[in-house]
């Protein structure tokens, strides 16, 4: 099992359902050439399944890592349309997103499904990036802490050895793809809560990323917060210069 012991900065691009072989070719070449801070920041891209072969080919031997945006909780079998952890290993993936808010809302993924997916990823030696976050309605109702605790509970119940191999991403749903990031203070408040939960679970060193309209212009102020260890980046990850400037921040 991979253990994410250090809190080295980590910036992961989530391409969502964007890209083409031609567009990816130039983006990946620019990332490969432009990632000049590998000692201070780990950089990775999580791409649509059909492009895993391309990232494997283009990023092998570079300082960048790559991964997928989802996986099945099942190891193999009659699960049409699903992709297993061992299939991701065939393309040397390091990371896999689990429980992204778009999976939770459009595909009905529950907290326990998310935990089962994280467990399947760990069993195959992948690092699950477990996404949690409240909706606008939940935030306005003052339910943020309760929602985060509820989403984390089945994941933390997997035990300290498992959680040590994960990355957590706090992504307030109201900030994803809206251009309206949480302020550094708002994000830090929730990250401190997550850190306290990790501390209670005996794994304070797990990296906690912030996601939600991160761009080069706001990255440095977010990363200045004590419990923000990097970012999960959507839209800005599709523009090489912007993504690299986030990593440089
Ligand atoms: C995301 O997709 O996880 C995300 C944070 O998107 P964006 O950066 O576009 O808000």
mmCIF file of C-alpha atoms and ligand atoms in Angstrom:
data_model
loop_
_atom_site.group_PDB
_atom_site.id
_atom_site.type_symbol
_atom_site.label_atom_id
_atom_site.label_comp_id
_atom_site.label_asym_id
_atom_site.label_seq_id
_atom_site.Cartn_x
_atom_site.Cartn_y
_atom_site.Cartn_z
ATOM 1 C CA UNK A 1 0.000 0.000 0.000
ATOM 2 C CA UNK A 2 1.210 3.501 -0.805
ATOM 3 C CA UNK A 3 1.550 5.678 2.281
ATOM 4 C CA UNK A 4 1.246 9.414 1.791
ATOM 5 C CA UNK A 5 3.298 10.288 4.850
ATOM 6 C CA UNK A 6 4.692 13.686 3.938
ATOM 7 C CA UNK A 7 2.750 16.868 3.490
ATOM 8 C CA UNK A 8 4.602 17.913 0.385
ATOM 9 C CA UNK A 9 2.412 20.164 -1.730
ATOM 10 C CA UNK A 10 0.214 18.347 -4.223
ATOM 11 C CA UNK A 11 -1.687 19.838 -7.157
ATOM 12 C CA UNK A 12 -3.982 17.543 -9.142
ATOM 13 C CA UNK A 13 -5.789 18.485 -12.332
ATOM 14 C CA UNK A 14 -9.244 17.021 -12.851
ATOM 15 C CA UNK A 15 -9.911 17.183 -16.581
ATOM 16 C CA UNK A 16 -13.530 16.050 -16.089
ATOM 17 C CA UNK A 17 -15.072 15.118 -19.474
ATOM 18 C CA UNK A 18 -12.776 17.367 -21.507
ATOM 19 C CA UNK A 19 -10.016 16.665 -23.964
ATOM 20 C CA UNK A 20 -9.186 15.054 -27.279
ATOM 21 C CA UNK A 21 -6.100 13.155 -28.408
ATOM 22 C CA UNK A 22 -4.888 16.242 -30.284
ATOM 23 C CA UNK A 23 -5.570 18.774 -27.515
ATOM 24 C CA UNK A 24 -4.108 16.493 -24.831
ATOM 25 C CA UNK A 25 -0.914 16.064 -26.834
ATOM 26 C CA UNK A 26 0.015 19.730 -26.602
ATOM 27 C CA UNK A 27 -1.243 20.145 -23.013
ATOM 28 C CA UNK A 28 0.745 17.145 -21.766
ATOM 29 C CA UNK A 29 3.888 18.186 -23.653
ATOM 30 C CA UNK A 30 3.680 21.650 -22.077
ATOM 31 C CA UNK A 31 3.149 20.200 -18.584
ATOM 32 C CA UNK A 32 6.032 17.807 -18.991
ATOM 33 C CA UNK A 33 8.321 20.601 -20.058
ATOM 34 C CA UNK A 34 7.048 23.200 -17.612
ATOM 35 C CA UNK A 35 6.913 21.317 -14.296
ATOM 36 C CA UNK A 36 10.089 22.783 -12.867
ATOM 37 C CA UNK A 37 9.376 22.474 -9.129
ATOM 38 C CA UNK A 38 9.113 18.695 -8.618
ATOM 39 C CA UNK A 39 10.988 18.890 -5.305
ATOM 40 C CA UNK A 40 8.472 21.244 -3.722
ATOM 41 C CA UNK A 41 5.237 20.234 -5.450
ATOM 42 C CA UNK A 42 3.840 16.949 -6.740
ATOM 43 C CA UNK A 43 1.818 17.504 -9.889
ATOM 44 C CA UNK A 44 -0.706 15.082 -11.372
ATOM 45 C CA UNK A 45 -3.551 14.901 -13.877
ATOM 46 C CA UNK A 46 -6.700 12.780 -13.567
ATOM 47 C CA UNK A 47 -7.992 12.185 -17.066
ATOM 48 C CA UNK A 48 -10.953 10.446 -18.745
ATOM 49 C CA UNK A 49 -10.420 6.661 -19.027
ATOM 50 C CA UNK A 50 -9.841 6.633 -22.824
ATOM 51 C CA UNK A 51 -6.836 8.929 -22.420
ATOM 52 C CA UNK A 52 -4.982 6.855 -19.808
ATOM 53 C CA UNK A 53 -2.865 5.195 -22.494
ATOM 54 C CA UNK A 54 -1.911 8.593 -23.849
ATOM 55 C CA UNK A 55 -0.888 10.032 -20.458
ATOM 56 C CA UNK A 56 0.963 6.829 -19.666
ATOM 57 C CA UNK A 57 2.929 7.177 -22.904
ATOM 58 C CA UNK A 58 3.504 10.917 -22.684
ATOM 59 C CA UNK A 59 4.245 11.340 -18.971
ATOM 60 C CA UNK A 60 6.231 8.165 -18.249
ATOM 61 C CA UNK A 61 9.692 9.127 -17.044
ATOM 62 C CA UNK A 62 8.550 12.668 -16.161
ATOM 63 C CA UNK A 63 8.047 14.212 -12.719
ATOM 64 C CA UNK A 64 4.271 14.194 -13.222
ATOM 65 C CA UNK A 65 1.863 11.508 -12.043
ATOM 66 C CA UNK A 66 -1.534 10.646 -13.431
ATOM 67 C CA UNK A 67 -4.729 8.895 -12.583
ATOM 68 C CA UNK A 68 -8.434 8.440 -13.225
ATOM 69 C CA UNK A 69 -11.560 10.229 -12.048
ATOM 70 C CA UNK A 70 -13.450 7.212 -10.735
ATOM 71 C CA UNK A 71 -13.195 3.442 -10.357
ATOM 72 C CA UNK A 72 -15.425 0.519 -9.501
ATOM 73 C CA UNK A 73 -15.595 -0.757 -5.944
ATOM 74 C CA UNK A 74 -15.622 -4.268 -7.469
ATOM 75 C CA UNK A 75 -12.464 -6.118 -8.454
ATOM 76 C CA UNK A 76 -13.899 -7.654 -11.653
ATOM 77 C CA UNK A 77 -17.018 -9.241 -13.101
ATOM 78 C CA UNK A 78 -20.322 -8.465 -14.762
ATOM 79 C CA UNK A 79 -20.345 -4.719 -14.175
ATOM 80 C CA UNK A 80 -20.931 -3.237 -17.612
ATOM 81 C CA UNK A 81 -19.316 0.148 -18.102
ATOM 82 C CA UNK A 82 -17.212 -0.022 -14.954
ATOM 83 C CA UNK A 83 -13.427 0.183 -14.679
ATOM 84 C CA UNK A 84 -11.504 -1.653 -11.965
ATOM 85 C CA UNK A 85 -8.498 -0.609 -9.911
ATOM 86 C CA UNK A 86 -6.333 -3.275 -11.523
ATOM 87 C CA UNK A 87 -7.192 -1.842 -14.963
ATOM 88 C CA UNK A 88 -5.964 1.546 -13.747
ATOM 89 C CA UNK A 89 -2.771 -0.175 -12.617
ATOM 90 C CA UNK A 90 -2.253 -1.434 -16.161
ATOM 91 C CA UNK A 91 -1.718 2.230 -17.071
ATOM 92 C CA UNK A 92 0.523 2.952 -14.047
ATOM 93 C CA UNK A 93 -1.983 5.299 -12.440
ATOM 94 C CA UNK A 94 -0.967 6.684 -9.082
ATOM 95 C CA UNK A 95 -4.147 8.548 -8.113
ATOM 96 C CA UNK A 96 -7.872 8.036 -8.515
ATOM 97 C CA UNK A 97 -10.553 10.530 -7.522
ATOM 98 C CA UNK A 98 -13.390 9.077 -5.464
ATOM 99 C CA UNK A 99 -16.591 10.761 -4.407
ATOM 100 C CA UNK A 100 -16.244 13.871 -6.553
ATOM 101 C CA UNK A 101 -19.408 15.933 -6.057
ATOM 102 C CA UNK A 102 -20.383 15.309 -9.693
ATOM 103 C CA UNK A 103 -20.279 11.551 -9.016
ATOM 104 C CA UNK A 104 -22.263 12.004 -5.820
ATOM 105 C CA UNK A 105 -24.930 14.212 -7.400
ATOM 106 C CA UNK A 106 -25.237 12.812 -10.969
ATOM 107 C CA UNK A 107 -24.523 9.162 -10.172
ATOM 108 C CA UNK A 108 -26.003 8.824 -6.705
ATOM 109 C CA UNK A 109 -22.790 7.775 -4.995
ATOM 110 C CA UNK A 110 -23.364 7.468 -1.268
ATOM 111 C CA UNK A 111 -20.807 7.930 1.489
ATOM 112 C CA UNK A 112 -20.486 4.169 1.881
ATOM 113 C CA UNK A 113 -19.993 3.627 -1.869
ATOM 114 C CA UNK A 114 -17.269 6.270 -1.796
ATOM 115 C CA UNK A 115 -15.551 4.480 1.108
ATOM 116 C CA UNK A 116 -15.803 1.132 -0.736
ATOM 117 C CA UNK A 117 -14.205 2.716 -3.806
ATOM 118 C CA UNK A 118 -11.409 4.175 -1.670
ATOM 119 C CA UNK A 119 -10.830 0.726 -0.202
ATOM 120 C CA UNK A 120 -10.708 -0.879 -3.667
ATOM 121 C CA UNK A 121 -8.174 1.718 -4.787
ATOM 122 C CA UNK A 122 -5.962 1.132 -1.734
ATOM 123 C CA UNK A 123 -6.127 -2.634 -2.163
ATOM 124 C CA UNK A 124 -4.625 -2.180 -5.629
ATOM 125 C CA UNK A 125 -1.896 0.206 -4.433
ATOM 126 C CA UNK A 126 -3.546 3.354 -5.804
ATOM 127 C CA UNK A 127 -3.910 6.594 -3.839
ATOM 128 C CA UNK A 128 -7.591 7.510 -3.575
ATOM 129 C CA UNK A 129 -8.299 11.236 -3.512
ATOM 130 C CA UNK A 130 -11.465 11.294 -1.416
ATOM 131 C CA UNK A 131 -13.587 14.361 -2.210
ATOM 132 C CA UNK A 132 -15.919 15.871 0.364
ATOM 133 C CA UNK A 133 -17.861 19.115 0.420
ATOM 134 C CA UNK A 134 -21.167 20.762 1.201
ATOM 135 C CA UNK A 135 -23.734 22.228 -1.172
ATOM 136 C CA UNK A 136 -24.725 25.898 -1.077
ATOM 137 C CA UNK A 137 -27.985 24.978 0.622
ATOM 138 C CA UNK A 138 -26.133 23.020 3.303
ATOM 139 C CA UNK A 139 -23.673 25.862 3.800
ATOM 140 C CA UNK A 140 -26.479 28.391 4.159
ATOM 141 C CA UNK A 141 -28.194 26.129 6.687
ATOM 142 C CA UNK A 142 -25.004 26.025 8.786
ATOM 143 C CA UNK A 143 -24.544 22.315 8.093
ATOM 144 C CA UNK A 144 -21.024 22.374 6.665
ATOM 145 C CA UNK A 145 -19.276 20.673 9.601
ATOM 146 C CA UNK A 146 -21.967 18.025 9.956
ATOM 147 C CA UNK A 147 -21.872 17.215 6.221
ATOM 148 C CA UNK A 148 -18.093 16.918 6.157
ATOM 149 C CA UNK A 149 -18.096 14.701 9.250
ATOM 150 C CA UNK A 150 -20.828 12.493 7.776
ATOM 151 C CA UNK A 151 -18.977 12.129 4.452
ATOM 152 C CA UNK A 152 -15.666 11.358 6.175
ATOM 153 C CA UNK A 153 -17.029 8.883 8.731
ATOM 154 C CA UNK A 154 -17.102 5.683 6.609
ATOM 155 C CA UNK A 155 -13.746 6.586 5.106
ATOM 156 C CA UNK A 156 -12.103 7.104 8.509
ATOM 157 C CA UNK A 157 -13.725 3.870 9.681
ATOM 158 C CA UNK A 158 -11.437 2.016 7.252
ATOM 159 C CA UNK A 159 -8.725 2.535 9.874
ATOM 160 C CA UNK A 160 -5.507 4.524 10.199
ATOM 161 C CA UNK A 161 -3.427 2.305 7.952
ATOM 162 C CA UNK A 162 -5.910 2.808 5.123
ATOM 163 C CA UNK A 163 -6.417 6.523 5.675
ATOM 164 C CA UNK A 164 -2.645 7.067 5.725
ATOM 165 C CA UNK A 165 -2.639 6.004 2.073
ATOM 166 C CA UNK A 166 -5.235 8.560 0.979
ATOM 167 C CA UNK A 167 -5.474 12.198 0.041
ATOM 168 C CA UNK A 168 -8.557 14.170 1.126
ATOM 169 C CA UNK A 169 -9.932 16.975 -1.050
ATOM 170 C CA UNK A 170 -12.290 19.547 0.434
ATOM 171 C CA UNK A 171 -14.409 20.846 -2.429
ATOM 172 C CA UNK A 172 -17.377 23.029 -1.474
ATOM 173 C CA UNK A 173 -19.924 22.231 -4.187
ATOM 174 C CA UNK A 174 -20.871 25.916 -4.487
ATOM 175 C CA UNK A 175 -17.287 26.736 -5.483
ATOM 176 C CA UNK A 176 -16.805 24.051 -8.153
ATOM 177 C CA UNK A 177 -16.827 25.470 -11.673
ATOM 178 C CA UNK A 178 -18.529 28.660 -10.510
ATOM 179 C CA UNK A 179 -15.543 31.024 -10.489
ATOM 180 C CA UNK A 180 -16.425 31.739 -6.839
ATOM 181 C CA UNK A 181 -13.695 30.176 -4.706
ATOM 182 C CA UNK A 182 -13.959 29.858 -0.944
ATOM 183 C CA UNK A 183 -11.853 32.529 0.737
ATOM 184 C CA UNK A 184 -8.608 31.221 2.237
ATOM 185 C CA UNK A 185 -10.117 31.708 5.710
ATOM 186 C CA UNK A 186 -13.336 29.846 4.829
ATOM 187 C CA UNK A 187 -11.336 26.968 3.350
ATOM 188 C CA UNK A 188 -8.888 26.896 6.269
ATOM 189 C CA UNK A 189 -11.780 26.683 8.719
ATOM 190 C CA UNK A 190 -13.000 23.443 7.130
ATOM 191 C CA UNK A 191 -9.482 22.112 6.558
ATOM 192 C CA UNK A 192 -8.766 22.557 10.275
ATOM 193 C CA UNK A 193 -11.871 20.513 11.039
ATOM 194 C CA UNK A 194 -10.733 17.783 8.639
ATOM 195 C CA UNK A 195 -7.219 17.899 10.151
ATOM 196 C CA UNK A 196 -8.695 17.467 13.630
ATOM 197 C CA UNK A 197 -10.636 14.408 12.434
ATOM 198 C CA UNK A 198 -7.450 13.006 10.869
ATOM 199 C CA UNK A 199 -5.572 13.696 14.083
ATOM 200 C CA UNK A 200 -8.224 11.827 16.089
ATOM 201 C CA UNK A 201 -7.884 8.956 13.631
ATOM 202 C CA UNK A 202 -4.120 8.925 14.215
ATOM 203 C CA UNK A 203 -3.146 10.148 10.743
ATOM 204 C CA UNK A 204 -2.500 13.918 10.979
ATOM 205 C CA UNK A 205 -0.047 13.887 8.066
ATOM 206 C CA UNK A 206 -2.582 13.020 5.361
ATOM 207 C CA UNK A 207 -2.630 15.699 2.686
ATOM 208 C CA UNK A 208 -5.788 17.788 2.455
ATOM 209 C CA UNK A 209 -6.324 19.611 -0.842
ATOM 210 C CA UNK A 210 -8.724 22.448 -1.517
ATOM 211 C CA UNK A 211 -10.791 22.428 -4.709
ATOM 212 C CA UNK A 212 -13.249 24.941 -6.130
ATOM 213 C CA UNK A 213 -12.356 27.605 -8.696
ATOM 214 C CA UNK A 214 -8.633 27.535 -7.908
ATOM 215 C CA UNK A 215 -6.619 29.564 -10.394
ATOM 216 C CA UNK A 216 -3.147 31.094 -10.527
ATOM 217 C CA UNK A 217 -4.508 34.346 -9.080
ATOM 218 C CA UNK A 218 -5.856 32.823 -5.844
ATOM 219 C CA UNK A 219 -3.592 29.788 -5.368
ATOM 220 C CA UNK A 220 -0.860 31.447 -3.287
ATOM 221 C CA UNK A 221 -3.278 32.878 -0.723
ATOM 222 C CA UNK A 222 -5.018 29.499 -0.346
ATOM 223 C CA UNK A 223 -1.703 27.632 -0.058
ATOM 224 C CA UNK A 224 -0.555 30.073 2.658
ATOM 225 C CA UNK A 225 -3.116 28.530 5.024
ATOM 226 C CA UNK A 226 -1.615 26.034 7.492
ATOM 227 C CA UNK A 227 -3.918 23.110 6.704
ATOM 228 C CA UNK A 228 -4.180 23.510 2.917
ATOM 229 C CA UNK A 229 -1.647 21.188 1.308
ATOM 230 C CA UNK A 230 -2.427 21.840 -2.330
ATOM 231 C CA UNK A 231 -5.317 21.896 -4.764
ATOM 232 C CA UNK A 232 -7.656 19.828 -6.869
ATOM 233 C CA UNK A 233 -8.120 21.926 -9.988
ATOM 234 C CA UNK A 234 -10.840 21.611 -12.637
ATOM 235 C CA UNK A 235 -11.160 24.274 -15.335
ATOM 236 C CA UNK A 236 -7.739 25.822 -14.798
ATOM 237 C CA UNK A 237 -6.066 22.430 -15.294
ATOM 238 C CA UNK A 238 -6.945 22.535 -18.995
ATOM 239 C CA UNK A 239 -4.647 25.499 -19.650
ATOM 240 C CA UNK A 240 -0.993 24.524 -19.257
ATOM 241 C CA UNK A 241 0.304 27.936 -18.214
ATOM 242 C CA UNK A 242 -2.464 28.455 -15.646
ATOM 243 C CA UNK A 243 -2.046 24.963 -14.177
ATOM 244 C CA UNK A 244 1.738 25.320 -13.982
ATOM 245 C CA UNK A 245 1.381 28.724 -12.328
ATOM 246 C CA UNK A 246 -0.860 27.139 -9.666
ATOM 247 C CA UNK A 247 1.862 24.560 -9.028
ATOM 248 C CA UNK A 248 4.482 27.317 -8.918
ATOM 249 C CA UNK A 249 2.409 29.138 -6.271
HETATM 250 C C1 LIG B 1 -13.145 20.077 -9.711
HETATM 251 O O1 LIG B 1 -13.570 19.649 -10.758
HETATM 252 O O2 LIG B 1 -12.823 19.284 -8.833
HETATM 253 C C2 LIG B 1 -12.994 21.528 -9.534
HETATM 254 C C3 LIG B 1 -12.547 21.970 -8.384
HETATM 255 O O3 LIG B 1 -13.345 22.330 -10.582
HETATM 256 P P1 LIG B 1 -13.016 23.901 -10.766
HETATM 257 O O4 LIG B 1 -11.557 24.090 -10.414
HETATM 258 O O5 LIG B 1 -13.293 24.175 -12.192
HETATM 259 O O6 LIG B 1 -13.893 24.647 -9.823
#
